[in-house]
Amino acid sequence: MVKTSRTTRPTPLFLPVTIVVIILLLGFSSLPNPNAGPPNVESESFDYLPLLNAVNVSAVREHVEFFSSLATRATGYVGNDLAAEYIYTKFREYGLKNVSYQEFSVVDCISYGANVTVSNVTITVHPLVPNFICPSTTPPDGITGKLIYVEGVGDLRDFDGKDVNGSIVLMEWNSEANWLNAPRLGAKAVIFLPPKYLLGSLYGAVGWKKTEPAPVTKCLWETPLNFPRFYAEEPEAKILQENVGKTVRLVSTQRWTEVTGKNVVGFIEGTQRPEGIVILSSYYDSYSIVPTLAPGAQEALGVSSLLELARYLAEEENKPPITIMVVAYGGHHQALAGAISFANEHYFPASNLTRQAMGKRIWRQYNLDLSTGSNYVYMTQTGATFEFYNVHKSCLNPPGFLASQTTEYRSDLLNYFDELDAAFPNRYHAHIKLGYTWNEKIDDELYPYLMPTKNFGYDHETTNYIGPAGWTFTTAYDPRPYYWEPFDTIEKVNWENLQVQLECIYALLLRSLKEALDELDPNFVFDFAPPSIRYNTWEWSDRQHWATITGKVATWVEERAFWEPLKRSDLGNLQKTLIF
């Protein structure tokens, strides 16, 4: 068991071999078998076994198989709509009430097709994300050039003897940022080949400044380099390699577009205090540095588990005392656009009075964002999206409006886990982090060990920011090597680790729901009013925390020596546009 008050870190891998061998000899025979399911033991104080037996990983896997079978679930693509429709259908099938879509608009760079023609054969390739604002697009007639192949990792010496100027370059995926050598030497575009081995993604890695962009080697976050980059899947890559030395034509249309995302919402009415609402949520979209190739198998674990929780809680004998609002968010990869839209609709400014009234009934939120690199559960109130904008000091630190609630609830959760651990020794591990870091005596340096060197945004963050208390169940000690990669496929999922995590989550979450009313005074009124939109803090003084920012996009016209507003019809070509 791992509690929040500890600062214990994972055992370093460089311990003397003798100690490791002794530990293995002494403890190997007693290690739990995740496939075996929970032992047939009952807790004296609470019977967790029915909750543990409710976990159905086979059903979760069926959902993951569907979601990951879609080429991409990125917002703005057909797969995203199909995923939303699937969730909507399942909500209704499982008996949820008032199932609906809640739509929102978001802008992203969408591919409308890319291909290479060589030797009268046209094959599909996939554009990478933009360099800052510059999409991997070409003129309507495309670009032509001699196809060359650069072996190795793409160092300058690997380009020796190649006629690079005006060419289209094939490079290995594992060439780090050396693709930049191609435009330096005059190439027109790069096409990456499938990796011979996987190194893992650096997306989300934390630098010495947490506000720095994540180190992704296939794109430039802050430099608008107009240089198209693509990825070819295995069959297409083989054709390209067979035609090295020939002239090819590359055509791509990728442009910034306003698209519609959807949150899918359904309700399970509470049996005793139906006017109170608890949100259970996860996101369903996927993304990768190759947006049209984002199977997102690990990313689908949260929403797939959410579907099975909804199925369980919708059964008459399992309904909790408080109403459950099940939310599958879209737009996670557009800076939590779905979660922000939900907060705008239900918390502030909440111009729709019906949704505003519903927002006032929301008491808590539990979000799922799971992976399977370990079986450690990490329950956290923090996240990377709003972490550095003072929300924790404002809301979670005394006298913040969530401080007392989170402190008391954390004590309950630790007691729940103590009982679970006593009933099933050494099977479950959980790090429960509720509230502001300083209150819990946890050093920030512990974070990279919980989420090794990476920070992730969670969809509960908007609720904490402007609504009631919210938390995410996620996975500790997992660097998520395939996150934001086109290689997040279902065969890489560790189902044993998921089984153990879900058992632990079911035990903590479902007991919390069953005993929710025990925390409340009988006269408690579910009428949450967001606190004053301004928070006073010693670090930031008087500061607006939640607002709508509007501005103009313009181009500089040299003849007039002035800015000319950019029209919506101009958004397809931003090559010479400065955005501020």
mmCIF file with all atom_site columns, C-alpha atoms in Angstrom, residues 383-538:
data_model
loop_
_atom_site.group_PDB
_atom_site.id
_atom_site.type_symbol
_atom_site.label_atom_id
_atom_site.label_alt_id
_atom_site.label_comp_id
_atom_site.label_asym_id
_atom_site.label_entity_id
_atom_site.label_seq_id
_atom_site.pdbx_PDB_ins_code
_atom_site.Cartn_x
_atom_site.Cartn_y
_atom_site.Cartn_z
_atom_site.occupancy
_atom_site.B_iso_or_equiv
_atom_site.pdbx_formal_charge
_atom_site.auth_seq_id
_atom_site.auth_comp_id
_atom_site.auth_asym_id
_atom_site.auth_atom_id
_atom_site.pdbx_PDB_model_num
ATOM 1   C CA . GLY A 1 383 ? -3.440  18.010 -13.650 1.00 0.00 ? 383 GLY A CA 1
ATOM 2   C CA . ALA A 1 384 ? -1.105  19.657 -16.121 1.00 0.00 ? 384 ALA A CA 1
ATOM 3   C CA . THR A 1 385 ? -3.611  21.862 -17.950 1.00 0.00 ? 385 THR A CA 1
ATOM 4   C CA . PHE A 1 386 ? -4.392  24.337 -15.161 1.00 0.00 ? 386 PHE A CA 1
ATOM 5   C CA . GLU A 1 387 ? -1.738  23.261 -12.669 1.00 0.00 ? 387 GLU A CA 1
ATOM 6   C CA . PHE A 1 388 ? 0.463   26.277 -13.182 1.00 0.00 ? 388 PHE A CA 1
ATOM 7   C CA . TYR A 1 389 ? -2.241  28.905 -13.090 1.00 0.00 ? 389 TYR A CA 1
ATOM 8   C CA . ASN A 1 390 ? -2.698  29.051 -9.368  1.00 0.00 ? 390 ASN A CA 1
ATOM 9   C CA . VAL A 1 391 ? -5.917  27.045 -9.196  1.00 0.00 ? 391 VAL A CA 1
ATOM 10  C CA . HIS A 1 392 ? -4.591  24.837 -6.430  1.00 0.00 ? 392 HIS A CA 1
ATOM 11  C CA . LYS A 1 393 ? -3.586  27.675 -4.165  1.00 0.00 ? 393 LYS A CA 1
ATOM 12  C CA . SER A 1 394 ? -6.878  29.435 -4.879  1.00 0.00 ? 394 SER A CA 1
ATOM 13  C CA . CYS A 1 395 ? -9.277  26.510 -4.483  1.00 0.00 ? 395 CYS A CA 1
ATOM 14  C CA . LEU A 1 396 ? -7.564  23.740 -2.546  1.00 0.00 ? 396 LEU A CA 1
ATOM 15  C CA . ASN A 1 397 ? -5.408  25.588 -0.049  1.00 0.00 ? 397 ASN A CA 1
ATOM 16  C CA . PRO A 1 398 ? -7.155  26.822 3.118   1.00 0.00 ? 398 PRO A CA 1
ATOM 17  C CA . PRO A 1 399 ? -9.251  28.925 3.141   1.00 0.00 ? 399 PRO A CA 1
ATOM 18  C CA . GLY A 1 400 ? -10.013 27.792 -0.433  1.00 0.00 ? 400 GLY A CA 1
ATOM 19  C CA . PHE A 1 401 ? -13.601 26.721 -0.981  1.00 0.00 ? 401 PHE A CA 1
ATOM 20  C CA . LEU A 1 402 ? -12.649 23.048 -1.652  1.00 0.00 ? 402 LEU A CA 1
ATOM 21  C CA . ALA A 1 403 ? -10.066 22.643 1.108   1.00 0.00 ? 403 ALA A CA 1
ATOM 22  C CA . SER A 1 404 ? -12.215 21.249 3.924   1.00 0.00 ? 404 SER A CA 1
ATOM 23  C CA . GLN A 1 405 ? -14.169 18.921 1.646   1.00 0.00 ? 405 GLN A CA 1
ATOM 24  C CA . THR A 1 406 ? -11.072 17.356 0.112   1.00 0.00 ? 406 THR A CA 1
ATOM 25  C CA . THR A 1 407 ? -9.304  16.965 3.465   1.00 0.00 ? 407 THR A CA 1
ATOM 26  C CA . GLU A 1 408 ? -12.222 15.108 5.027   1.00 0.00 ? 408 GLU A CA 1
ATOM 27  C CA . TYR A 1 409 ? -12.832 12.934 1.982   1.00 0.00 ? 409 TYR A CA 1
ATOM 28  C CA . ARG A 1 410 ? -9.161  12.004 1.741   1.00 0.00 ? 410 ARG A CA 1
ATOM 29  C CA . SER A 1 411 ? -9.344  10.638 5.278   1.00 0.00 ? 411 SER A CA 1
ATOM 30  C CA . ASP A 1 412 ? -12.322 8.473  4.299   1.00 0.00 ? 412 ASP A CA 1
ATOM 31  C CA . LEU A 1 413 ? -10.536 7.160  1.204   1.00 0.00 ? 413 LEU A CA 1
ATOM 32  C CA . LEU A 1 414 ? -7.432  6.227  3.161   1.00 0.00 ? 414 LEU A CA 1
ATOM 33  C CA . ASN A 1 415 ? -9.621  4.298  5.599   1.00 0.00 ? 415 ASN A CA 1
ATOM 34  C CA . TYR A 1 416 ? -11.333 2.535  2.693   1.00 0.00 ? 416 TYR A CA 1
ATOM 35  C CA . PHE A 1 417 ? -7.979  1.579  1.257   1.00 0.00 ? 417 PHE A CA 1
ATOM 36  C CA . ASP A 1 418 ? -6.652  0.371  4.610   1.00 0.00 ? 418 ASP A CA 1
ATOM 37  C CA . GLU A 1 419 ? -9.610  -1.989 4.859   1.00 0.00 ? 419 GLU A CA 1
ATOM 38  C CA . LEU A 1 420 ? -9.169  -3.153 1.265   1.00 0.00 ? 420 LEU A CA 1
ATOM 39  C CA . ASP A 1 421 ? -5.480  -3.795 1.851   1.00 0.00 ? 421 ASP A CA 1
ATOM 40  C CA . ALA A 1 422 ? -6.211  -5.724 5.057   1.00 0.00 ? 422 ALA A CA 1
ATOM 41  C CA . ALA A 1 423 ? -8.693  -7.933 3.229   1.00 0.00 ? 423 ALA A CA 1
ATOM 42  C CA . PHE A 1 424 ? -6.456  -8.535 0.199   1.00 0.00 ? 424 PHE A CA 1
ATOM 43  C CA . PRO A 1 425 ? -2.846  -7.971 1.325   1.00 0.00 ? 425 PRO A CA 1
ATOM 44  C CA . ASN A 1 426 ? -0.336  -6.746 -1.258  1.00 0.00 ? 426 ASN A CA 1
ATOM 45  C CA . ARG A 1 427 ? -2.696  -7.032 -4.219  1.00 0.00 ? 427 ARG A CA 1
ATOM 46  C CA . TYR A 1 428 ? -3.586  -3.363 -4.581  1.00 0.00 ? 428 TYR A CA 1
ATOM 47  C CA . HIS A 1 429 ? -1.485  -0.190 -4.610  1.00 0.00 ? 429 HIS A CA 1
ATOM 48  C CA . ALA A 1 430 ? -2.876  3.313  -4.592  1.00 0.00 ? 430 ALA A CA 1
ATOM 49  C CA . HIS A 1 431 ? -1.485  6.804  -4.243  1.00 0.00 ? 431 HIS A CA 1
ATOM 50  C CA . ILE A 1 432 ? -4.315  9.073  -3.139  1.00 0.00 ? 432 ILE A CA 1
ATOM 51  C CA . LYS A 1 433 ? -3.549  12.736 -3.663  1.00 0.00 ? 433 LYS A CA 1
ATOM 52  C CA . LEU A 1 434 ? -6.387  15.100 -2.822  1.00 0.00 ? 434 LEU A CA 1
ATOM 53  C CA . GLY A 1 435 ? -6.029  18.783 -2.192  1.00 0.00 ? 435 GLY A CA 1
ATOM 54  C CA . TYR A 1 436 ? -3.176  21.210 -2.492  1.00 0.00 ? 436 TYR A CA 1
ATOM 55  C CA . THR A 1 437 ? 0.324   19.720 -2.501  1.00 0.00 ? 437 THR A CA 1
ATOM 56  C CA . TRP A 1 438 ? 1.682   21.666 0.456   1.00 0.00 ? 438 TRP A CA 1
ATOM 57  C CA . ASN A 1 439 ? -1.218  20.563 2.645   1.00 0.00 ? 439 ASN A CA 1
ATOM 58  C CA . GLU A 1 440 ? -0.262  16.930 2.125   1.00 0.00 ? 440 GLU A CA 1
ATOM 59  C CA . LYS A 1 441 ? 3.479   17.294 2.597   1.00 0.00 ? 441 LYS A CA 1
ATOM 60  C CA . ILE A 1 442 ? 4.236   15.919 -0.860  1.00 0.00 ? 442 ILE A CA 1
ATOM 61  C CA . ASP A 1 443 ? 7.176   17.380 -2.689  1.00 0.00 ? 443 ASP A CA 1
ATOM 62  C CA . ASP A 1 444 ? 6.646   18.300 -6.339  1.00 0.00 ? 444 ASP A CA 1
ATOM 63  C CA . GLU A 1 445 ? 9.710   16.184 -7.046  1.00 0.00 ? 445 GLU A CA 1
ATOM 64  C CA . LEU A 1 446 ? 7.583   13.118 -6.373  1.00 0.00 ? 446 LEU A CA 1
ATOM 65  C CA . TYR A 1 447 ? 5.438   13.774 -9.454  1.00 0.00 ? 447 TYR A CA 1
ATOM 66  C CA . PRO A 1 448 ? 7.965   12.565 -12.029 1.00 0.00 ? 448 PRO A CA 1
ATOM 67  C CA . TYR A 1 449 ? 8.121   9.263  -10.168 1.00 0.00 ? 449 TYR A CA 1
ATOM 68  C CA . LEU A 1 450 ? 4.366   8.855  -10.085 1.00 0.00 ? 450 LEU A CA 1
ATOM 69  C CA . MET A 1 451 ? 3.966   9.841  -13.726 1.00 0.00 ? 451 MET A CA 1
ATOM 70  C CA . PRO A 1 452 ? 7.558   9.237  -14.787 1.00 0.00 ? 452 PRO A CA 1
ATOM 71  C CA . THR A 1 453 ? 8.930   12.526 -16.148 1.00 0.00 ? 453 THR A CA 1
ATOM 72  C CA . LYS A 1 454 ? 5.543   13.355 -17.698 1.00 0.00 ? 454 LYS A CA 1
ATOM 73  C CA . ASN A 1 455 ? 2.599   15.605 -16.944 1.00 0.00 ? 455 ASN A CA 1
ATOM 74  C CA . PHE A 1 456 ? -0.863  14.991 -18.366 1.00 0.00 ? 456 PHE A CA 1
ATOM 75  C CA . GLY A 1 457 ? -3.992  17.103 -18.455 1.00 0.00 ? 457 GLY A CA 1
ATOM 76  C CA . TYR A 1 458 ? -7.159  15.589 -16.975 1.00 0.00 ? 458 TYR A CA 1
ATOM 77  C CA . ASP A 1 459 ? -10.766 16.375 -17.805 1.00 0.00 ? 459 ASP A CA 1
ATOM 78  C CA . HIS A 1 460 ? -11.785 16.962 -14.192 1.00 0.00 ? 460 HIS A CA 1
ATOM 79  C CA . GLU A 1 461 ? -9.592  20.060 -13.984 1.00 0.00 ? 461 GLU A CA 1
ATOM 80  C CA . THR A 1 462 ? -12.258 22.477 -15.226 1.00 0.00 ? 462 THR A CA 1
ATOM 81  C CA . THR A 1 463 ? -14.597 21.249 -12.489 1.00 0.00 ? 463 THR A CA 1
ATOM 82  C CA . ASN A 1 464 ? -12.014 22.051 -9.812  1.00 0.00 ? 464 ASN A CA 1
ATOM 83  C CA . TYR A 1 465 ? -11.293 25.360 -11.436 1.00 0.00 ? 465 TYR A CA 1
ATOM 84  C CA . ILE A 1 466 ? -14.807 26.762 -11.450 1.00 0.00 ? 466 ILE A CA 1
ATOM 85  C CA . GLY A 1 467 ? -17.117 24.039 -10.137 1.00 0.00 ? 467 GLY A CA 1
ATOM 86  C CA . PRO A 1 468 ? -17.272 21.591 -7.222  1.00 0.00 ? 468 PRO A CA 1
ATOM 87  C CA . ALA A 1 469 ? -14.573 19.082 -6.255  1.00 0.00 ? 469 ALA A CA 1
ATOM 88  C CA . GLY A 1 470 ? -13.237 16.666 -8.874  1.00 0.00 ? 470 GLY A CA 1
ATOM 89  C CA . TRP A 1 471 ? -10.590 13.959 -9.163  1.00 0.00 ? 471 TRP A CA 1
ATOM 90  C CA . THR A 1 472 ? -9.077  11.636 -11.740 1.00 0.00 ? 472 THR A CA 1
ATOM 91  C CA . PHE A 1 473 ? -8.244  7.977  -11.329 1.00 0.00 ? 473 PHE A CA 1
ATOM 92  C CA . THR A 1 474 ? -5.148  7.414  -13.441 1.00 0.00 ? 474 THR A CA 1
ATOM 93  C CA . THR A 1 475 ? -2.113  5.110  -13.506 1.00 0.00 ? 475 THR A CA 1
ATOM 94  C CA . ALA A 1 476 ? 1.072   5.785  -11.556 1.00 0.00 ? 476 ALA A CA 1
ATOM 95  C CA . TYR A 1 477 ? 4.586   4.744  -12.613 1.00 0.00 ? 477 TYR A CA 1
ATOM 96  C CA . ASP A 1 478 ? 3.654   4.551  -16.290 1.00 0.00 ? 478 ASP A CA 1
ATOM 97  C CA . PRO A 1 479 ? 5.519   6.794  -18.767 1.00 0.00 ? 479 PRO A CA 1
ATOM 98  C CA . ARG A 1 480 ? 2.976   5.932  -21.488 1.00 0.00 ? 480 ARG A CA 1
ATOM 99  C CA . PRO A 1 481 ? 5.574   5.342  -24.208 1.00 0.00 ? 481 PRO A CA 1
ATOM 100 C CA . TYR A 1 482 ? 2.971   5.141  -26.993 1.00 0.00 ? 482 TYR A CA 1
ATOM 101 C CA . TYR A 1 483 ? 1.035   8.247  -25.989 1.00 0.00 ? 483 TYR A CA 1
ATOM 102 C CA . TRP A 1 484 ? 0.677   10.678 -28.935 1.00 0.00 ? 484 TRP A CA 1
ATOM 103 C CA . GLU A 1 485 ? 2.157   8.044  -31.263 1.00 0.00 ? 485 GLU A CA 1
ATOM 104 C CA . PRO A 1 486 ? 0.482   6.232  -34.179 1.00 0.00 ? 486 PRO A CA 1
ATOM 105 C CA . PHE A 1 487 ? 1.550   2.932  -32.586 1.00 0.00 ? 487 PHE A CA 1
ATOM 106 C CA . ASP A 1 488 ? -0.856  2.850  -29.616 1.00 0.00 ? 488 ASP A CA 1
ATOM 107 C CA . THR A 1 489 ? -2.444  -0.441 -30.658 1.00 0.00 ? 489 THR A CA 1
ATOM 108 C CA . ILE A 1 490 ? -4.423  -2.997 -28.698 1.00 0.00 ? 490 ILE A CA 1
ATOM 109 C CA . GLU A 1 491 ? -1.745  -5.691 -28.542 1.00 0.00 ? 491 GLU A CA 1
ATOM 110 C CA . LYS A 1 492 ? 0.309   -3.405 -26.322 1.00 0.00 ? 492 LYS A CA 1
ATOM 111 C CA . VAL A 1 493 ? -2.369  -3.285 -23.604 1.00 0.00 ? 493 VAL A CA 1
ATOM 112 C CA . ASN A 1 494 ? -1.514  -5.203 -20.414 1.00 0.00 ? 494 ASN A CA 1
ATOM 113 C CA . TRP A 1 495 ? -4.907  -6.566 -19.401 1.00 0.00 ? 495 TRP A CA 1
ATOM 114 C CA . GLU A 1 496 ? -3.612  -8.024 -16.138 1.00 0.00 ? 496 GLU A CA 1
ATOM 115 C CA . ASN A 1 497 ? -2.552  -4.568 -14.949 1.00 0.00 ? 497 ASN A CA 1
ATOM 116 C CA . LEU A 1 498 ? -5.916  -3.157 -15.983 1.00 0.00 ? 498 LEU A CA 1
ATOM 117 C CA . GLN A 1 499 ? -7.748  -5.874 -14.009 1.00 0.00 ? 499 GLN A CA 1
ATOM 118 C CA . VAL A 1 500 ? -5.930  -4.972 -10.788 1.00 0.00 ? 500 VAL A CA 1
ATOM 119 C CA . GLN A 1 501 ? -6.399  -1.234 -11.296 1.00 0.00 ? 501 GLN A CA 1
ATOM 120 C CA . LEU A 1 502 ? -10.114 -1.559 -11.980 1.00 0.00 ? 502 LEU A CA 1
ATOM 121 C CA . GLU A 1 503 ? -10.652 -3.735 -8.930  1.00 0.00 ? 503 GLU A CA 1
ATOM 122 C CA . CYS A 1 504 ? -9.016  -1.081 -6.764  1.00 0.00 ? 504 CYS A CA 1
ATOM 123 C CA . ILE A 1 505 ? -10.977 1.737  -8.446  1.00 0.00 ? 505 ILE A CA 1
ATOM 124 C CA . TYR A 1 506 ? -14.281 -0.132 -8.152  1.00 0.00 ? 506 TYR A CA 1
ATOM 125 C CA . ALA A 1 507 ? -13.632 -0.720 -4.455  1.00 0.00 ? 507 ALA A CA 1
ATOM 126 C CA . LEU A 1 508 ? -12.856 2.932  -3.695  1.00 0.00 ? 508 LEU A CA 1
ATOM 127 C CA . LEU A 1 509 ? -15.287 4.584  -6.090  1.00 0.00 ? 509 LEU A CA 1
ATOM 128 C CA . LEU A 1 510 ? -18.330 2.374  -5.662  1.00 0.00 ? 510 LEU A CA 1
ATOM 129 C CA . ARG A 1 511 ? -18.027 2.412  -1.892  1.00 0.00 ? 511 ARG A CA 1
ATOM 130 C CA . SER A 1 512 ? -17.749 6.209  -2.043  1.00 0.00 ? 512 SER A CA 1
ATOM 131 C CA . LEU A 1 513 ? -20.976 6.317  -4.060  1.00 0.00 ? 513 LEU A CA 1
ATOM 132 C CA . LYS A 1 514 ? -22.783 3.836  -1.816  1.00 0.00 ? 514 LYS A CA 1
ATOM 133 C CA . GLU A 1 515 ? -21.896 5.813  1.305   1.00 0.00 ? 515 GLU A CA 1
ATOM 134 C CA . ALA A 1 516 ? -22.096 9.293  -0.208  1.00 0.00 ? 516 ALA A CA 1
ATOM 135 C CA . LEU A 1 517 ? -24.968 10.393 2.013   1.00 0.00 ? 517 LEU A CA 1
ATOM 136 C CA . ASP A 1 518 ? -23.039 9.435  5.146   1.00 0.00 ? 518 ASP A CA 1
ATOM 137 C CA . GLU A 1 519 ? -20.739 12.396 4.477   1.00 0.00 ? 519 GLU A CA 1
ATOM 138 C CA . LEU A 1 520 ? -23.588 14.879 4.345   1.00 0.00 ? 520 LEU A CA 1
ATOM 139 C CA . ASP A 1 521 ? -25.823 16.491 6.894   1.00 0.00 ? 521 ASP A CA 1
ATOM 140 C CA . PRO A 1 522 ? -29.423 15.273 6.376   1.00 0.00 ? 522 PRO A CA 1
ATOM 141 C CA . ASN A 1 523 ? -30.410 18.872 5.653   1.00 0.00 ? 523 ASN A CA 1
ATOM 142 C CA . PHE A 1 524 ? -27.666 19.394 3.083   1.00 0.00 ? 524 PHE A CA 1
ATOM 143 C CA . VAL A 1 525 ? -28.970 21.169 -0.013  1.00 0.00 ? 525 VAL A CA 1
ATOM 144 C CA . PHE A 1 526 ? -27.442 20.365 -3.412  1.00 0.00 ? 526 PHE A CA 1
ATOM 145 C CA . ASP A 1 527 ? -27.220 23.943 -4.609  1.00 0.00 ? 527 ASP A CA 1
ATOM 146 C CA . PHE A 1 528 ? -23.612 24.597 -5.531  1.00 0.00 ? 528 PHE A CA 1
ATOM 147 C CA . ALA A 1 529 ? -22.854 28.211 -6.330  1.00 0.00 ? 529 ALA A CA 1
ATOM 148 C CA . PRO A 1 530 ? -19.466 28.875 -7.971  1.00 0.00 ? 530 PRO A CA 1
ATOM 149 C CA . PRO A 1 531 ? -17.304 31.063 -5.763  1.00 0.00 ? 531 PRO A CA 1
ATOM 150 C CA . SER A 1 532 ? -16.505 34.609 -6.734  1.00 0.00 ? 532 SER A CA 1
ATOM 151 C CA . ILE A 1 533 ? -14.839 34.496 -10.111 1.00 0.00 ? 533 ILE A CA 1
ATOM 152 C CA . ARG A 1 534 ? -11.954 36.475 -8.659  1.00 0.00 ? 534 ARG A CA 1
ATOM 153 C CA . TYR A 1 535 ? -9.534  34.877 -6.249  1.00 0.00 ? 535 TYR A CA 1
ATOM 154 C CA . ASN A 1 536 ? -7.080  36.806 -4.111  1.00 0.00 ? 536 ASN A CA 1
ATOM 155 C CA . THR A 1 537 ? -3.745  35.052 -3.734  1.00 0.00 ? 537 THR A CA 1
ATOM 156 C CA . TRP A 1 538 ? -0.416  36.226 -2.475  1.00 0.00 ? 538 TRP A CA 1
#
